[in-house]
């Protein structure tokens, strides 16, 4: 019979804590976490005060210390989660590849799997991992974990299919060494019978801002009008991080021409950046884009820079605020980001959307409990 422990978890490469937040919502207890980014660590500790956080590079974290810190024995941890840095695999990195030293950090995760022998593993990364050197990293991850006794499956999940108001694709590795099925969560939204959560439903209850405006701590000025807004506001009496960045005069001029759902194509040629004046109409699809109220947010990156995507507010002449970016990532409003505004945007963009992580966590618990019931009934 499977020996069940409380749904304990350790989160590696935890960043600000999006994966931890979602797994907590699913019913996991995050015992310990690690990251080397100082600003992200501050945010993590603030929002997950019950979790023992280890500052510093993953290379200096041993499985022995994690076991000591959590009070567990090898093999007792329910789940080891983590998202090794993805920059080496990102399509936005034109020098990406296995030669990038960051591309090998998944091996640190595997090293700790071997030392801890958790019952389940969850690893997340960008979909670019599938194309770099013909998916070499995916093959190494799968084979290494298989050699340790794990049945591991991977799949690209679409965040919008799990209630996240954003176009976002991420590859998830899920596995266990318990001999039970590895199942991925079924989508909850299909865009037809259950529409995706759109931009209007995600952010339009938030106070209006100007350029370089807002406050780190503020009050709501409007009631929520969508179920998503109500969910995001749960357990939050104040509004955090609703601040927008500055815009140069040239971008303010450009923005005046961009219609809702529009992009750089709406901007007069003389106002375009020099490198885009000769661009084909099919190129740079979402650059200098203004979000559409009835559409999804584009992928939230570590910089909500309009030069790289649709980050202009749908009805206000500014870039989306940190809180709006966090809403598009499905962070609840009670989740406060610390550090400078630049660091806050980076933390939001690097995170796993909590609602996507919650769906994964719930499926793991569901699979484990249903298998346990079948085993118990067979012994009766």
Coordinates of C-alpha atoms in Angstrom, one line a residue:
X1 CA 0.0 0.0 0.0
X2 CA 1.2 3.5 -0.7
X3 CA 2.3 5.2 2.4
X4 CA 0.7 8.7 2.4
X5 CA 2.1 11.8 4.1
X6 CA 0.6 15.2 4.3
X7 CA 0.9 16.9 1.0
X8 CA 4.3 18.3 1.7
X9 CA 6.3 20.1 -0.9
X10 CA 9.6 21.8 -1.5
X11 CA 9.8 24.5 -4.2
X12 CA 13.1 25.0 -5.9
X13 CA 13.9 28.0 -8.1
X14 CA 10.9 29.4 -6.4
X15 CA 11.1 33.1 -7.5
X16 CA 8.4 35.2 -6.0
X17 CA 6.3 32.1 -5.3
X18 CA 3.7 31.6 -8.1
X19 CA 4.1 27.8 -8.1
X20 CA 4.0 27.7 -4.3
X21 CA 0.9 29.9 -4.2
X22 CA -1.0 27.6 -6.7
X23 CA 0.1 24.4 -4.9
X24 CA -0.9 25.9 -1.6
X25 CA -4.4 26.7 -3.0
X26 CA -4.6 23.1 -4.1
X27 CA -3.9 21.8 -0.6
X28 CA -0.1 21.4 -0.5
X29 CA 2.0 22.5 2.5
X30 CA 5.2 24.2 1.2
X31 CA 7.8 23.3 3.8
X32 CA 10.9 24.9 2.2
X33 CA 11.8 26.9 -0.9
X34 CA 15.0 28.3 -2.5
X35 CA 16.0 31.0 -4.8
X36 CA 19.1 33.3 -5.3
X37 CA 17.3 36.4 -6.5
X38 CA 17.2 38.8 -3.5
X39 CA 14.1 40.8 -4.5
X40 CA 12.2 37.7 -5.3
X41 CA 13.2 36.2 -2.0
X42 CA 11.9 39.2 -0.1
X43 CA 8.6 38.8 -1.9
X44 CA 8.4 35.0 -1.3
X45 CA 9.1 35.4 2.4
X46 CA 6.5 38.2 2.8
X47 CA 3.8 36.1 1.1
X48 CA 4.8 32.7 2.4
X49 CA 6.0 33.4 6.0
X50 CA 5.3 29.8 7.1
X51 CA 7.8 28.4 4.6
X52 CA 11.5 28.0 5.4
X53 CA 13.3 29.9 2.7
X54 CA 16.9 29.2 1.7
X55 CA 18.7 32.2 0.1
X56 CA 21.4 31.6 -2.4
X57 CA 22.4 29.5 -5.5
X58 CA 20.9 26.0 -5.8
X59 CA 24.4 24.6 -6.2
X60 CA 24.9 25.3 -2.5
X61 CA 21.7 23.5 -1.3
X62 CA 22.1 19.9 -0.3
X63 CA 19.4 17.3 0.1
X64 CA 20.7 16.6 3.6
X65 CA 20.1 20.1 4.6
X66 CA 16.6 20.1 3.1
X67 CA 15.8 16.9 5.1
X68 CA 17.1 18.5 8.3
X69 CA 15.2 21.7 7.7
X70 CA 11.9 19.9 7.0
X71 CA 12.2 17.1 9.6
X72 CA 11.6 14.5 6.9
X73 CA 13.4 11.3 6.0
X74 CA 14.5 10.5 2.5
X75 CA 11.5 9.3 0.6
X76 CA 8.9 11.0 2.8
X77 CA 8.5 14.2 0.9
X78 CA 5.3 14.2 -1.1
X79 CA 6.4 16.5 -4.0
X80 CA 9.5 18.3 -5.2
X81 CA 8.4 21.2 -7.4
X82 CA 10.5 23.7 -9.3
X83 CA 11.0 25.8 -12.4
X84 CA 14.7 26.0 -13.4
X85 CA 15.6 29.4 -15.0
X86 CA 14.2 29.4 -18.5
X87 CA 16.2 32.1 -20.2
X88 CA 18.5 29.6 -21.9
X89 CA 15.5 28.1 -23.7
X90 CA 13.4 31.2 -24.3
X91 CA 12.5 32.1 -27.9
X92 CA 13.3 35.7 -26.9
X93 CA 16.9 34.7 -26.3
X94 CA 18.5 34.6 -29.8
X95 CA 21.6 32.9 -28.4
X96 CA 19.7 30.3 -26.6
X97 CA 21.0 26.7 -26.5
X98 CA 22.6 24.1 -24.3
X99 CA 25.9 26.0 -24.2
X100 CA 24.2 28.6 -22.0
X101 CA 25.2 27.7 -18.4
X102 CA 21.6 28.3 -17.2
X103 CA 20.4 25.5 -19.5
X104 CA 22.0 22.9 -17.2
X105 CA 20.3 24.0 -13.9
X106 CA 17.7 21.3 -14.3
X107 CA 20.4 18.9 -13.4
X108 CA 20.5 20.6 -9.9
X109 CA 16.8 19.7 -9.6
X110 CA 17.5 16.1 -10.6
X111 CA 20.4 16.0 -8.1
X112 CA 18.0 16.9 -5.3
X113 CA 15.4 14.5 -6.6
X114 CA 18.0 11.7 -6.1
X115 CA 18.8 13.0 -2.6
X116 CA 15.2 13.4 -1.4
X117 CA 13.4 10.8 -3.5
X118 CA 10.0 12.6 -3.3
X119 CA 6.9 10.6 -4.2
X120 CA 5.9 13.1 -6.9
X121 CA 7.9 15.6 -9.0
X122 CA 6.6 18.7 -10.8
X123 CA 8.9 20.7 -13.1
X124 CA 7.9 23.7 -15.2
X125 CA 9.7 25.5 -18.1
X126 CA 9.1 27.4 -21.3
X127 CA 8.1 25.5 -24.4
X128 CA 11.3 26.6 -26.1
X129 CA 12.9 23.6 -24.3
X130 CA 11.2 21.4 -26.9
X131 CA 13.1 22.9 -29.8
X132 CA 16.6 23.7 -28.5
X133 CA 18.9 21.0 -29.9
X134 CA 16.0 18.8 -30.8
X135 CA 14.7 18.7 -27.3
X136 CA 18.0 17.4 -25.8
X137 CA 17.1 18.8 -22.3
X138 CA 13.7 17.0 -22.3
X139 CA 15.3 13.7 -23.2
X140 CA 18.0 14.1 -20.5
X141 CA 15.3 15.1 -17.8
X142 CA 13.1 12.1 -18.7
X143 CA 15.9 9.6 -18.9
X144 CA 17.5 10.8 -15.7
X145 CA 14.3 10.6 -13.7
X146 CA 13.4 7.2 -15.2
X147 CA 16.8 5.9 -14.0
X148 CA 15.8 7.0 -10.5
X149 CA 12.5 5.0 -10.7
X150 CA 10.1 7.7 -11.8
X151 CA 7.4 7.5 -14.5
X152 CA 7.5 11.0 -16.0
X153 CA 5.3 12.6 -18.6
X154 CA 5.5 16.0 -20.1
X155 CA 2.9 18.2 -21.8
X156 CA 2.5 21.8 -22.9
X157 CA -0.3 23.4 -21.0
X158 CA -2.2 26.5 -22.1
X159 CA -2.8 28.8 -19.1
X160 CA -6.0 30.3 -20.6
X161 CA -7.6 26.8 -20.5
X162 CA -7.3 26.9 -16.7
X163 CA -8.9 30.3 -16.1
X164 CA -5.8 32.5 -16.5
X165 CA -6.7 35.6 -18.6
X166 CA -3.5 35.3 -20.6
X167 CA -2.0 33.6 -23.7
X168 CA 0.8 31.5 -22.0
X169 CA 2.3 28.2 -22.9
X170 CA 4.4 26.2 -20.5
X171 CA 5.8 22.7 -20.5
X172 CA 5.2 20.7 -17.4
X173 CA 6.9 17.5 -16.3
X174 CA 4.9 15.5 -13.8
X175 CA 6.0 12.1 -12.4
X176 CA 5.9 9.8 -9.5
X177 CA 7.7 6.7 -8.3
X178 CA 4.5 5.1 -6.8
X179 CA 3.5 3.1 -9.8
X180 CA 0.3 5.1 -10.2
X181 CA -0.9 7.0 -13.3
X182 CA 0.5 10.3 -14.3
X183 CA -2.4 12.5 -15.3
X184 CA -2.6 16.1 -16.4
X185 CA -5.5 18.3 -15.4
X186 CA -8.4 18.6 -17.8
X187 CA -9.0 22.1 -19.1
X188 CA -11.7 24.1 -17.4
X189 CA -12.1 26.7 -20.2
X190 CA -12.4 26.0 -23.9
X191 CA -13.2 29.4 -25.2
X192 CA -16.6 28.2 -26.5
X193 CA -18.8 26.4 -24.0
X194 CA -16.9 28.1 -21.2
X195 CA -15.3 31.3 -22.5
X196 CA -11.8 32.3 -21.5
X197 CA -11.5 35.1 -18.9
X198 CA -10.9 38.2 -20.8
X199 CA -9.0 41.5 -20.2
X200 CA -12.1 43.4 -19.1
X201 CA -13.1 40.7 -16.6
X202 CA -9.5 40.6 -15.3
X203 CA -8.6 44.2 -14.6
X204 CA -11.2 46.8 -15.4
X205 CA -12.4 47.1 -11.7
X206 CA -9.0 48.6 -10.8
X207 CA -8.6 52.4 -10.3
X208 CA -7.6 54.5 -13.3
X209 CA -4.0 55.6 -13.5
X210 CA -1.9 58.0 -15.5
X211 CA 1.6 57.6 -16.8
X212 CA 4.1 56.9 -14.0
X213 CA 1.3 56.9 -11.5
X214 CA -0.2 54.9 -8.7
X215 CA 0.8 53.7 -5.2
X216 CA 2.3 50.7 -3.6
X217 CA -0.6 50.5 -1.2
X218 CA -4.0 51.9 -2.1
X219 CA -7.7 51.3 -1.7
X220 CA -10.2 49.9 -4.1
X221 CA -12.4 52.6 -5.7
X222 CA -14.8 50.3 -7.6
X223 CA -16.7 47.1 -6.7
X224 CA -15.8 43.9 -8.6
X225 CA -18.1 43.0 -11.5
X226 CA -16.8 39.6 -12.6
X227 CA -16.3 36.3 -10.8
X228 CA -12.6 36.5 -11.6
X229 CA -12.3 39.9 -10.0
X230 CA -14.1 38.6 -6.9
X231 CA -11.7 35.6 -6.7
X232 CA -8.7 37.8 -7.0
X233 CA -9.9 40.2 -4.3
X234 CA -10.5 37.4 -1.7
X235 CA -8.8 38.2 1.6
X236 CA -7.5 41.5 0.4
X237 CA -8.7 44.8 1.9
X238 CA -6.0 46.9 0.2
X239 CA -4.7 47.1 -3.3
X240 CA -0.9 46.5 -3.7
X241 CA 1.5 47.4 -6.6
X242 CA -1.0 49.2 -8.7
X243 CA 1.7 51.4 -10.2
X244 CA 2.4 52.2 -13.9
X245 CA 5.8 53.0 -15.4
X246 CA 6.9 56.2 -17.1
X247 CA 6.6 56.6 -20.9
X248 CA 8.8 58.7 -23.1
X249 CA 7.3 61.5 -25.2
X250 CA 7.7 59.5 -28.4
X251 CA 5.7 56.5 -27.0
X252 CA 2.9 58.8 -25.8
X253 CA 2.6 60.2 -29.3
X254 CA 2.6 56.6 -30.7
X255 CA 0.0 55.5 -28.2
X256 CA -2.5 58.2 -29.4
X257 CA -2.8 56.3 -32.7
X258 CA -3.2 52.8 -31.4
X259 CA -6.8 51.6 -31.2
X260 CA -8.0 48.9 -28.9
X261 CA -6.6 45.5 -30.1
X262 CA -4.3 47.4 -32.4
X263 CA -0.5 47.5 -32.7
X264 CA 2.5 49.2 -34.4
X265 CA 0.5 49.1 -37.7
X266 CA -1.7 51.9 -36.4
X267 CA 1.3 54.2 -35.8
X268 CA 2.3 56.6 -38.6
X269 CA 5.6 55.5 -40.3
X270 CA 7.4 58.7 -39.2
X271 CA 6.8 57.8 -35.6
X272 CA 8.0 54.2 -35.8
X273 CA 11.4 53.2 -34.4
X274 CA 14.0 53.2 -37.1
X275 CA 14.3 49.5 -37.2
X276 CA 10.6 49.0 -37.8
X277 CA 10.0 51.5 -40.6
X278 CA 10.8 48.8 -43.2
X279 CA 9.1 46.0 -41.4
X280 CA 6.5 43.9 -43.3
X281 CA 3.0 44.1 -42.1
X282 CA 3.1 40.5 -41.0
X283 CA 6.2 41.1 -38.8
X284 CA 6.3 42.0 -35.1
X285 CA 2.7 41.1 -34.7
X286 CA 2.0 42.5 -31.2
X287 CA 4.7 45.2 -30.8
X288 CA 3.2 48.4 -29.4
X289 CA -0.1 46.7 -29.0
X290 CA -3.1 48.0 -27.0
X291 CA -5.0 45.2 -25.3
X292 CA -8.5 44.4 -26.3
X293 CA -11.2 44.3 -23.6
X294 CA -12.7 41.1 -25.0
X295 CA -9.4 39.4 -25.7
X296 CA -6.7 37.7 -23.6
X297 CA -3.6 39.4 -22.4
X298 CA -0.5 38.6 -24.3
X299 CA 2.2 36.6 -22.5
X300 CA 3.5 38.6 -19.5
X301 CA 7.2 38.9 -19.8
X302 CA 9.8 40.2 -17.3
X303 CA 9.5 43.6 -18.8
X304 CA 6.1 44.9 -19.9
X305 CA 7.8 46.9 -22.6
X306 CA 5.5 47.9 -25.4
X307 CA 8.4 47.4 -27.9
X308 CA 8.0 43.6 -27.2
X309 CA 4.3 43.1 -27.0
X310 CA 0.7 44.3 -26.2
X311 CA 1.3 46.0 -22.9
X312 CA -0.7 49.2 -23.4
X313 CA -3.9 49.5 -21.3
X314 CA -7.1 48.9 -23.4
X315 CA -8.7 52.3 -22.4
X316 CA -6.1 54.3 -20.6
X317 CA -3.0 55.9 -22.3
X318 CA -0.3 54.0 -20.3
X319 CA 1.4 50.7 -19.9
X320 CA -0.3 48.2 -17.6
X321 CA 0.6 48.4 -13.9
X322 CA 2.4 45.8 -11.9
X323 CA -0.9 44.7 -10.3
X324 CA -2.6 44.4 -13.7
X325 CA 0.3 42.2 -14.9
X326 CA -0.2 40.2 -11.7
X327 CA -3.9 39.9 -12.4
X328 CA -3.1 38.5 -15.9
X329 CA -0.9 36.0 -14.2
X330 CA -3.7 35.1 -11.7
X331 CA -2.0 36.3 -8.6
X332 CA -4.5 37.2 -5.9
X333 CA -4.6 40.8 -4.9
X334 CA -3.4 39.9 -1.3
X335 CA -0.1 38.8 -2.9
X336 CA 2.3 41.8 -2.6
X337 CA 5.5 42.2 -4.7
X338 CA 8.5 43.8 -3.0
X339 CA 11.5 45.5 -4.5
X340 CA 11.8 48.2 -7.2
X341 CA 9.1 48.5 -9.9
X342 CA 11.5 46.9 -12.4
X343 CA 12.1 44.0 -10.0
X344 CA 8.4 43.6 -9.4
X345 CA 7.6 43.3 -13.2
X346 CA 10.4 40.8 -13.4
X347 CA 9.0 38.7 -10.6
X348 CA 5.6 38.7 -12.1
X349 CA 6.8 37.8 -15.6
X350 CA 9.0 34.9 -14.3
X351 CA 6.3 33.3 -12.3
X352 CA 4.1 30.3 -12.8
X353 CA 0.5 31.4 -12.9
X354 CA -1.0 30.3 -9.6
X355 CA -4.3 29.1 -11.2
X356 CA -2.3 26.8 -13.6
X357 CA -0.2 25.5 -10.7
X358 CA -3.4 24.9 -8.7
X359 CA -4.9 22.8 -11.4
X360 CA -1.7 20.7 -11.6
X361 CA -1.7 20.3 -7.8
X362 CA -5.3 19.3 -7.6
X363 CA -4.9 16.7 -10.2
X364 CA -1.9 15.1 -8.4
X365 CA -3.9 15.0 -5.2
X366 CA -7.0 13.6 -7.0
X367 CA -4.9 10.9 -8.7
X368 CA -3.2 9.9 -5.5
X369 CA -6.3 9.8 -3.4
X370 CA -8.3 7.8 -6.0
X371 CA -5.5 5.3 -6.3
X372 CA -5.3 5.0 -2.5
X373 CA -9.1 4.3 -2.3
X374 CA -8.8 1.6 -4.9
X375 CA -6.0 -0.1 -3.0
X376 CA -7.8 0.1 0.3
X377 CA -11.0 -1.4 -1.2
X378 CA -9.0 -4.2 -2.8
X379 CA -7.7 -5.1 0.7
X380 CA -11.2 -5.2 2.3

